[in-house]
Amino acid sequence: MIRVLIADDHPVFRAGLTGVLEDAPDIEVLAAAEHGADALDLAVRLRPDVVLMDLHMPVVNGVEATRRLVAAAPEVAVLVLTMFDDDESVIAALRAGARGYVVKGADGDRIVGAIRAVAAGEALFGSGIAAGVLRVLAAHRRGDRPGRPFPMLTDREREVLDLIAAGLGNREIARRLNLSDKTVRNHVTNIFAKLRVADRAQAIIRARQAGLGLVDGS
């Protein structure tokens, strides 16, 4: 079963979406939240497979709730709910760690399909947002991204990722940072989960695109 949390401030929409999802044989709706803070609390406690996250909610908006949730529970997939598929907030949510988005006006089969896709590890974005995603990727290649890369990582995890991107193995990273081998392995596991990468090679690609890996590997 795919365990789902719905976060939306409109009770009629929440009820309708709950009904659609409950008709799917492989989806279980765990709970529903009416604002971002409630969604974050429920998601951290219940650890659903997927959170359907409305972008425009009171107390804590969907983008900020996504950012906090990805940092606190990176294994939970966030699927953004939006009224328009060219909403700039969708780009912000993707940068915060959302795995994709679905338009609120989509039919039930499409929403169910999107949930199944992100639960399986896929990323979803349509043509309406593709240009914006490409702009983000281009900005990363140019190096003109604001702030520190990968804000979901702790400072120590970012240090470890920097050394991974420089080509160092776990044992050498442990020596450089004066850590045990086990601690480094734990950091690496957490980094892979937060970046949603399957292996070291993918982590290196992500890190180098963000400008990491420039340390001296000698």
Short mmCIF file of C-alpha atoms in Angstrom, two decimals:
data_model
loop_
_atom_site.label_atom_id
_atom_site.label_comp_id
_atom_site.label_asym_id
_atom_site.label_seq_id
_atom_site.Cartn_x
_atom_site.Cartn_y
_atom_site.Cartn_z
CA MET A 1 0.00 0.00 0.00
CA ILE A 2 1.10 3.57 -0.76
CA ARG A 3 0.47 5.62 2.38
CA VAL A 4 -0.59 9.19 1.59
CA LEU A 5 -1.01 12.42 3.56
CA ILE A 6 -3.10 15.22 2.02
CA ALA A 7 -2.23 18.84 2.84
CA ASP A 8 -4.69 21.44 1.56
CA ASP A 9 -6.58 24.29 3.23
CA HIS A 10 -9.85 23.77 1.34
CA PRO A 11 -12.04 21.19 3.13
CA VAL A 12 -14.20 20.45 0.08
CA PHE A 13 -11.15 19.74 -2.05
CA ARG A 14 -9.60 17.61 0.71
CA ALA A 15 -12.77 15.56 1.01
CA GLY A 16 -13.08 15.08 -2.74
CA LEU A 17 -9.45 14.08 -3.11
CA THR A 18 -9.71 11.67 -0.20
CA GLY A 19 -12.66 9.99 -1.92
CA VAL A 20 -10.75 9.65 -5.18
CA LEU A 21 -7.71 8.12 -3.49
CA GLU A 22 -9.72 5.74 -1.34
CA ASP A 23 -11.11 4.20 -4.53
CA ALA A 24 -7.57 3.16 -5.54
CA PRO A 25 -6.83 -0.36 -4.26
CA ASP A 26 -3.16 0.35 -3.53
CA ILE A 27 -3.49 3.74 -1.76
CA GLU A 28 -4.28 4.44 1.88
CA VAL A 29 -5.03 7.99 3.07
CA LEU A 30 -3.47 8.30 6.51
CA ALA A 31 -4.59 11.83 7.39
CA ALA A 32 -5.35 15.29 6.05
CA ALA A 33 -3.87 18.64 7.11
CA GLU A 34 -5.27 22.12 6.57
CA HIS A 35 -2.02 24.09 6.77
CA GLY A 36 1.70 23.56 6.31
CA ALA A 37 2.64 23.36 9.98
CA ASP A 38 0.06 20.64 10.58
CA ALA A 39 1.23 18.80 7.47
CA LEU A 40 4.82 18.88 8.66
CA ASP A 41 3.91 17.58 12.11
CA LEU A 42 1.74 14.77 10.74
CA ALA A 43 4.29 13.76 8.10
CA VAL A 44 7.13 13.54 10.60
CA ARG A 45 5.00 11.46 12.98
CA LEU A 46 3.26 9.20 10.47
CA ARG A 47 6.02 8.93 7.82
CA PRO A 48 3.73 8.48 4.80
CA ASP A 49 5.16 7.40 1.47
CA VAL A 50 3.77 10.49 -0.29
CA VAL A 51 2.58 13.91 0.86
CA LEU A 52 0.22 15.74 -1.50
CA MET A 53 1.26 19.32 -0.68
CA ASP A 54 -0.80 22.36 -1.66
CA LEU A 55 1.50 25.32 -2.33
CA HIS A 56 -0.66 28.10 -0.94
CA MET A 57 -1.65 27.32 2.64
CA PRO A 58 -1.83 29.42 5.81
CA VAL A 59 0.57 29.30 8.79
CA VAL A 60 3.36 27.65 6.76
CA ASN A 61 3.14 27.66 2.97
CA GLY A 62 3.72 24.56 0.89
CA VAL A 63 7.21 25.52 -0.29
CA GLU A 64 8.53 26.07 3.22
CA ALA A 65 6.72 22.97 4.51
CA THR A 66 8.37 20.97 1.71
CA ARG A 67 11.80 22.32 2.59
CA ARG A 68 11.40 21.43 6.26
CA LEU A 69 9.91 18.02 5.53
CA VAL A 70 12.69 17.03 3.13
CA ALA A 71 15.23 17.95 5.80
CA ALA A 72 13.38 16.09 8.58
CA ALA A 73 12.17 13.03 6.64
CA PRO A 74 13.94 12.77 3.26
CA GLU A 75 12.40 9.37 2.55
CA VAL A 76 8.94 10.97 2.26
CA ALA A 77 8.08 11.97 -1.32
CA VAL A 78 6.41 15.37 -1.74
CA LEU A 79 4.02 15.77 -4.67
CA VAL A 80 2.96 19.40 -5.09
CA LEU A 81 -0.65 20.40 -5.73
CA THR A 82 -0.99 23.55 -7.81
CA MET A 83 -3.74 25.43 -9.62
CA PHE A 84 -1.52 26.34 -12.59
CA ASP A 85 1.30 24.33 -14.11
CA ASP A 86 3.39 27.44 -14.80
CA ASP A 87 3.28 28.67 -11.20
CA GLU A 88 6.72 29.97 -10.15
CA SER A 89 6.03 28.50 -6.72
CA VAL A 90 6.31 25.07 -8.32
CA ILE A 91 9.93 25.82 -9.23
CA ALA A 92 10.58 26.89 -5.65
CA ALA A 93 9.00 23.68 -4.37
CA LEU A 94 11.10 21.56 -6.73
CA ARG A 95 14.20 23.33 -5.52
CA ALA A 96 13.07 22.68 -1.94
CA GLY A 97 12.95 18.94 -2.68
CA ALA A 98 9.52 18.14 -4.11
CA ARG A 99 9.61 15.23 -6.55
CA GLY A 100 7.01 16.66 -8.90
CA TYR A 101 3.67 18.34 -9.19
CA VAL A 102 0.11 17.70 -10.30
CA VAL A 103 -2.48 20.28 -11.30
CA LYS A 104 -5.56 20.36 -9.06
CA GLY A 105 -7.85 20.20 -12.06
CA ALA A 106 -6.37 16.89 -13.24
CA ASP A 107 -8.66 13.89 -13.28
CA GLY A 108 -8.50 11.25 -10.58
CA ASP A 109 -6.59 8.74 -12.68
CA ARG A 110 -3.83 11.25 -13.36
CA ILE A 111 -3.49 12.16 -9.69
CA VAL A 112 -3.39 8.50 -8.69
CA GLY A 113 -0.80 7.83 -11.40
CA ALA A 114 1.33 10.72 -10.18
CA ILE A 115 1.24 9.38 -6.63
CA ARG A 116 2.30 5.94 -7.81
CA ALA A 117 5.11 7.44 -9.87
CA VAL A 118 6.71 9.52 -7.10
CA ALA A 119 6.24 6.67 -4.62
CA ALA A 120 8.32 4.56 -7.03
CA GLY A 121 11.07 7.17 -7.07
CA GLU A 122 10.21 8.97 -10.30
CA ALA A 123 10.30 12.75 -10.74
CA LEU A 124 7.33 14.42 -12.43
CA PHE A 125 7.08 17.77 -14.15
CA GLY A 126 5.16 18.66 -17.28
CA SER A 127 5.77 20.97 -20.22
CA GLY A 128 4.25 23.93 -18.42
CA ILE A 129 7.09 24.03 -15.93
CA ALA A 130 9.89 22.55 -18.05
CA ALA A 131 11.31 25.92 -19.11
CA GLY A 132 11.58 27.00 -15.50
CA VAL A 133 13.30 23.77 -14.52
CA LEU A 134 15.78 24.26 -17.34
CA ARG A 135 16.49 27.79 -16.09
CA VAL A 136 17.26 26.40 -12.64
CA LEU A 137 19.61 23.78 -14.10
CA ALA A 138 21.33 26.43 -16.24
CA ALA A 139 21.79 28.62 -13.19
CA HIS A 140 23.43 25.74 -11.36
CA ARG A 141 25.82 25.18 -14.26
CA ARG A 142 26.74 28.88 -14.29
CA GLY A 143 27.21 28.89 -10.56
CA ASP A 144 24.87 31.84 -9.94
CA ARG A 145 22.63 30.02 -7.47
CA PRO A 146 21.80 31.87 -4.23
CA GLY A 147 22.95 30.68 -0.84
CA ARG A 148 24.56 27.39 0.04
CA PRO A 149 23.87 24.31 -2.11
CA PHE A 150 21.73 21.53 -0.67
CA PRO A 151 20.21 23.36 2.30
CA MET A 152 18.65 20.09 3.47
CA LEU A 153 22.13 18.82 4.43
CA THR A 154 23.81 19.51 7.75
CA ASP A 155 27.16 21.29 7.72
CA ARG A 156 28.96 18.00 8.36
CA GLU A 157 27.03 16.21 5.61
CA ARG A 158 27.97 19.00 3.20
CA GLU A 159 31.63 18.58 4.17
CA VAL A 160 31.40 14.86 3.50
CA LEU A 161 29.65 15.43 0.17
CA ASP A 162 32.34 17.93 -0.81
CA LEU A 163 35.00 15.29 -0.24
CA ILE A 164 32.97 12.61 -2.03
CA ALA A 165 32.74 14.94 -5.04
CA ALA A 166 36.52 15.41 -4.88
CA GLY A 167 36.90 11.67 -5.36
CA LEU A 168 37.81 10.60 -1.82
CA GLY A 169 36.72 7.26 -0.37
CA ASN A 170 35.09 6.81 3.00
CA ARG A 171 38.30 5.86 4.78
CA GLU A 172 40.13 8.94 3.53
CA ILE A 173 37.14 11.14 4.40
CA ALA A 174 37.19 9.71 7.92
CA ARG A 175 40.89 10.52 8.24
CA ARG A 176 40.47 14.06 6.93
CA LEU A 177 37.54 14.89 9.20
CA ASN A 178 38.80 12.90 12.19
CA LEU A 179 35.69 10.70 12.21
CA SER A 180 35.16 6.97 12.55
CA ASP A 181 34.52 4.91 9.44
CA LYS A 182 31.04 4.06 10.75
CA THR A 183 30.16 7.73 11.24
CA VAL A 184 31.21 8.52 7.69
CA ARG A 185 29.12 5.63 6.36
CA ASN A 186 26.12 6.97 8.26
CA HIS A 187 26.65 10.44 6.81
CA VAL A 188 26.93 8.99 3.31
CA THR A 189 23.68 7.06 3.76
CA ASN A 190 21.89 10.22 4.95
CA ILE A 191 23.31 12.25 2.05
CA PHE A 192 22.11 9.72 -0.53
CA ALA A 193 18.63 9.74 1.03
CA LYS A 194 18.37 13.53 1.18
CA LEU A 195 19.67 14.00 -2.37
CA ARG A 196 17.52 11.08 -3.56
CA VAL A 197 20.42 9.45 -5.39
CA ALA A 198 21.05 5.73 -5.68
CA ASP A 199 24.82 5.62 -5.50
CA ARG A 200 28.09 7.52 -5.18
CA ALA A 201 28.32 8.32 -8.89
CA GLN A 202 24.97 10.11 -8.89
CA ALA A 203 25.91 11.99 -5.71
CA ILE A 204 29.15 13.17 -7.33
CA ILE A 205 27.29 14.45 -10.38
CA ARG A 206 24.81 16.39 -8.23
CA ALA A 207 27.57 17.78 -6.04
CA ARG A 208 29.78 18.91 -8.90
CA GLN A 209 26.85 20.56 -10.66
CA ALA A 210 26.41 22.57 -7.45
CA GLY A 211 30.07 23.58 -7.37
CA LEU A 212 31.32 21.11 -4.76
CA GLY A 213 34.32 18.84 -5.10
CA LEU A 214 36.94 21.53 -5.57
CA VAL A 215 39.01 20.53 -2.54
CA ASP A 216 42.48 19.10 -2.99
CA GLY A 217 42.10 15.33 -3.12
CA SER A 218 45.78 14.62 -2.54
#
